[in-house]
Amino acid sequence: MTASDTQQSILIVDDSAFEQRMLVDLLSELPYKVSVAVNGLQGYQLALAQHPDLILLDVRMPNMDGYTACRLLKANPVTEDIPIIFLSGADADEERIMGLSIGGVDFVAKPFSPGELAARIQVHLKLARRASRQRAAP
């Protein structure tokens, strides 16, 4: 097995080119394969096609917001177990609670600390791997 065979994948769903670039730069330094979508609809479609190990999902986007995309992802058996970390420039309690209540595993306010976001990603990927192994166990 090569490193690329075990490389985990992360889908970034954000309409801001600046945020996309910053996230791609951060994640490219780590051992992750990265894909990018510019709105919730494209993110949903890419998640169905690629089945990433984790999704970083902006809340406010055109065409389909992050909450709607999350609801669709969690309602689909193909994508329901993919951990979703919400990213948002608004750090209101209501937004965080909404994101977590519809299936997000975490909520990170922008601007974020790159080190903290990387640590949160690693924690959620590890938890997802553990849950996947437990589901596969007889």
Coordinates of C-alpha atoms in Angstrom, one line a residue:
M1 CA 0.0 0.0 0.0
T2 CA 1.4 3.4 -1.0
A3 CA 1.0 6.7 0.9
S4 CA -1.5 7.8 -1.8
D5 CA -3.6 4.7 -1.1
T6 CA -4.1 5.7 2.5
Q7 CA -4.3 9.4 2.0
Q8 CA -7.5 10.8 3.4
S9 CA -9.6 13.2 1.4
I10 CA -11.2 16.4 2.5
L11 CA -13.9 18.3 0.6
I12 CA -13.9 22.1 1.0
V13 CA -17.2 23.8 0.3
D14 CA -16.8 27.6 0.3
D15 CA -17.8 30.3 -2.1
S16 CA -14.9 32.6 -1.2
A17 CA -11.8 32.1 -3.4
F18 CA -9.6 33.6 -0.6
E19 CA -10.9 31.0 1.9
Q20 CA -10.6 28.2 -0.6
R21 CA -6.9 29.1 -1.3
M22 CA -6.1 29.4 2.4
L23 CA -7.7 26.1 3.2
V24 CA -6.1 24.3 0.2
D25 CA -2.7 25.7 1.2
L26 CA -3.1 24.5 4.9
L27 CA -4.4 21.1 4.0
S28 CA -1.8 20.5 1.2
E29 CA 0.9 20.8 3.8
L30 CA -0.7 17.9 5.6
P31 CA -1.2 14.4 4.1
Y32 CA -4.7 15.1 2.7
K33 CA -6.2 14.9 -0.8
V34 CA -8.2 18.1 -1.2
S35 CA -11.3 18.8 -3.5
V36 CA -13.1 22.2 -3.7
A37 CA -16.7 23.1 -4.3
V38 CA -18.0 26.6 -4.6
N39 CA -21.6 26.2 -3.2
G40 CA -23.7 23.7 -1.3
L41 CA -25.2 22.0 -4.4
Q42 CA -21.8 21.4 -6.0
G43 CA -20.5 20.2 -2.6
Y44 CA -23.4 17.8 -2.3
Q45 CA -22.8 16.4 -5.8
L46 CA -19.0 16.1 -5.2
A47 CA -19.6 14.3 -1.8
L48 CA -21.8 11.8 -3.6
A49 CA -19.2 11.2 -6.3
Q50 CA -16.1 11.2 -4.2
H51 CA -17.2 10.2 -0.7
P52 CA -14.6 12.3 1.1
D53 CA -13.4 11.4 4.6
L54 CA -14.4 14.8 5.9
I55 CA -16.2 18.0 4.7
L56 CA -15.4 21.6 5.6
L57 CA -18.6 23.4 4.9
D58 CA -19.2 27.1 4.9
V59 CA -22.6 28.2 6.2
R60 CA -23.5 31.1 3.9
M61 CA -23.2 30.5 0.1
P62 CA -25.2 31.1 -3.0
N63 CA -27.5 28.5 -4.7
M64 CA -27.5 26.3 -1.6
D65 CA -26.3 27.2 1.9
G66 CA -24.3 25.0 4.1
Y67 CA -27.2 24.0 6.4
T68 CA -29.3 22.8 3.4
A69 CA -26.3 20.8 2.0
C70 CA -25.7 19.3 5.5
R71 CA -29.3 18.2 5.8
L72 CA -29.1 16.5 2.3
L73 CA -25.8 14.8 3.1
K74 CA -27.1 13.5 6.5
A75 CA -30.3 12.2 4.8
N76 CA -28.5 10.2 2.2
P77 CA -27.2 6.8 3.4
V78 CA -24.1 7.2 1.1
T79 CA -22.9 10.3 2.8
E80 CA -24.6 10.3 6.3
D81 CA -21.5 9.2 8.1
I82 CA -19.1 11.8 6.6
P83 CA -18.1 14.2 9.4
I84 CA -18.9 17.8 8.6
I85 CA -17.1 20.8 10.2
F86 CA -19.0 24.0 9.6
L87 CA -17.0 27.2 8.9
S88 CA -18.6 30.6 9.3
G89 CA -17.8 34.3 9.6
A90 CA -20.7 34.6 12.0
D91 CA -20.0 33.2 15.4
A92 CA -23.5 33.6 16.8
D93 CA -24.8 30.9 19.3
E94 CA -27.8 30.2 17.0
E95 CA -25.6 29.4 14.0
R96 CA -23.4 27.1 16.0
I97 CA -26.4 25.3 17.6
M98 CA -28.1 25.0 14.2
G99 CA -25.0 23.5 12.6
L100 CA -24.5 21.0 15.4
S101 CA -28.2 20.1 15.7
I102 CA -28.5 19.1 12.0
G103 CA -25.5 16.8 12.0
G104 CA -22.3 18.9 12.0
V105 CA -19.5 17.5 14.3
D106 CA -17.9 20.8 14.9
F107 CA -18.3 24.6 14.2
V108 CA -15.2 26.8 13.6
A109 CA -15.6 30.6 13.4
K110 CA -13.7 32.5 10.7
P111 CA -11.1 33.8 10.9
F112 CA -9.7 30.5 12.3
S113 CA -6.4 29.5 13.7
P114 CA -4.8 27.2 11.1
G115 CA -3.2 25.1 13.8
E116 CA -6.5 24.7 15.7
L117 CA -8.4 23.8 12.5
A118 CA -5.8 21.2 11.6
A119 CA -6.1 19.7 15.1
R120 CA -9.9 19.6 14.9
I121 CA -9.7 17.9 11.5
Q122 CA -7.3 15.3 12.8
V123 CA -9.5 14.6 15.8
H124 CA -12.7 14.2 13.7
L125 CA -10.9 12.0 11.1
K126 CA -9.6 9.7 13.9
L127 CA -13.1 9.5 15.5
A128 CA -14.6 8.7 12.1
R129 CA -12.1 5.9 11.4
R130 CA -12.8 4.4 14.8
A131 CA -16.6 4.5 14.2
S132 CA -16.1 3.0 10.8
R133 CA -14.1 0.1 12.2
Q134 CA -16.7 -0.5 14.9
R135 CA -19.5 -0.6 12.3
A136 CA -17.5 -3.1 10.3
A137 CA -16.7 -5.4 13.3
P138 CA -18.9 -8.5 13.6

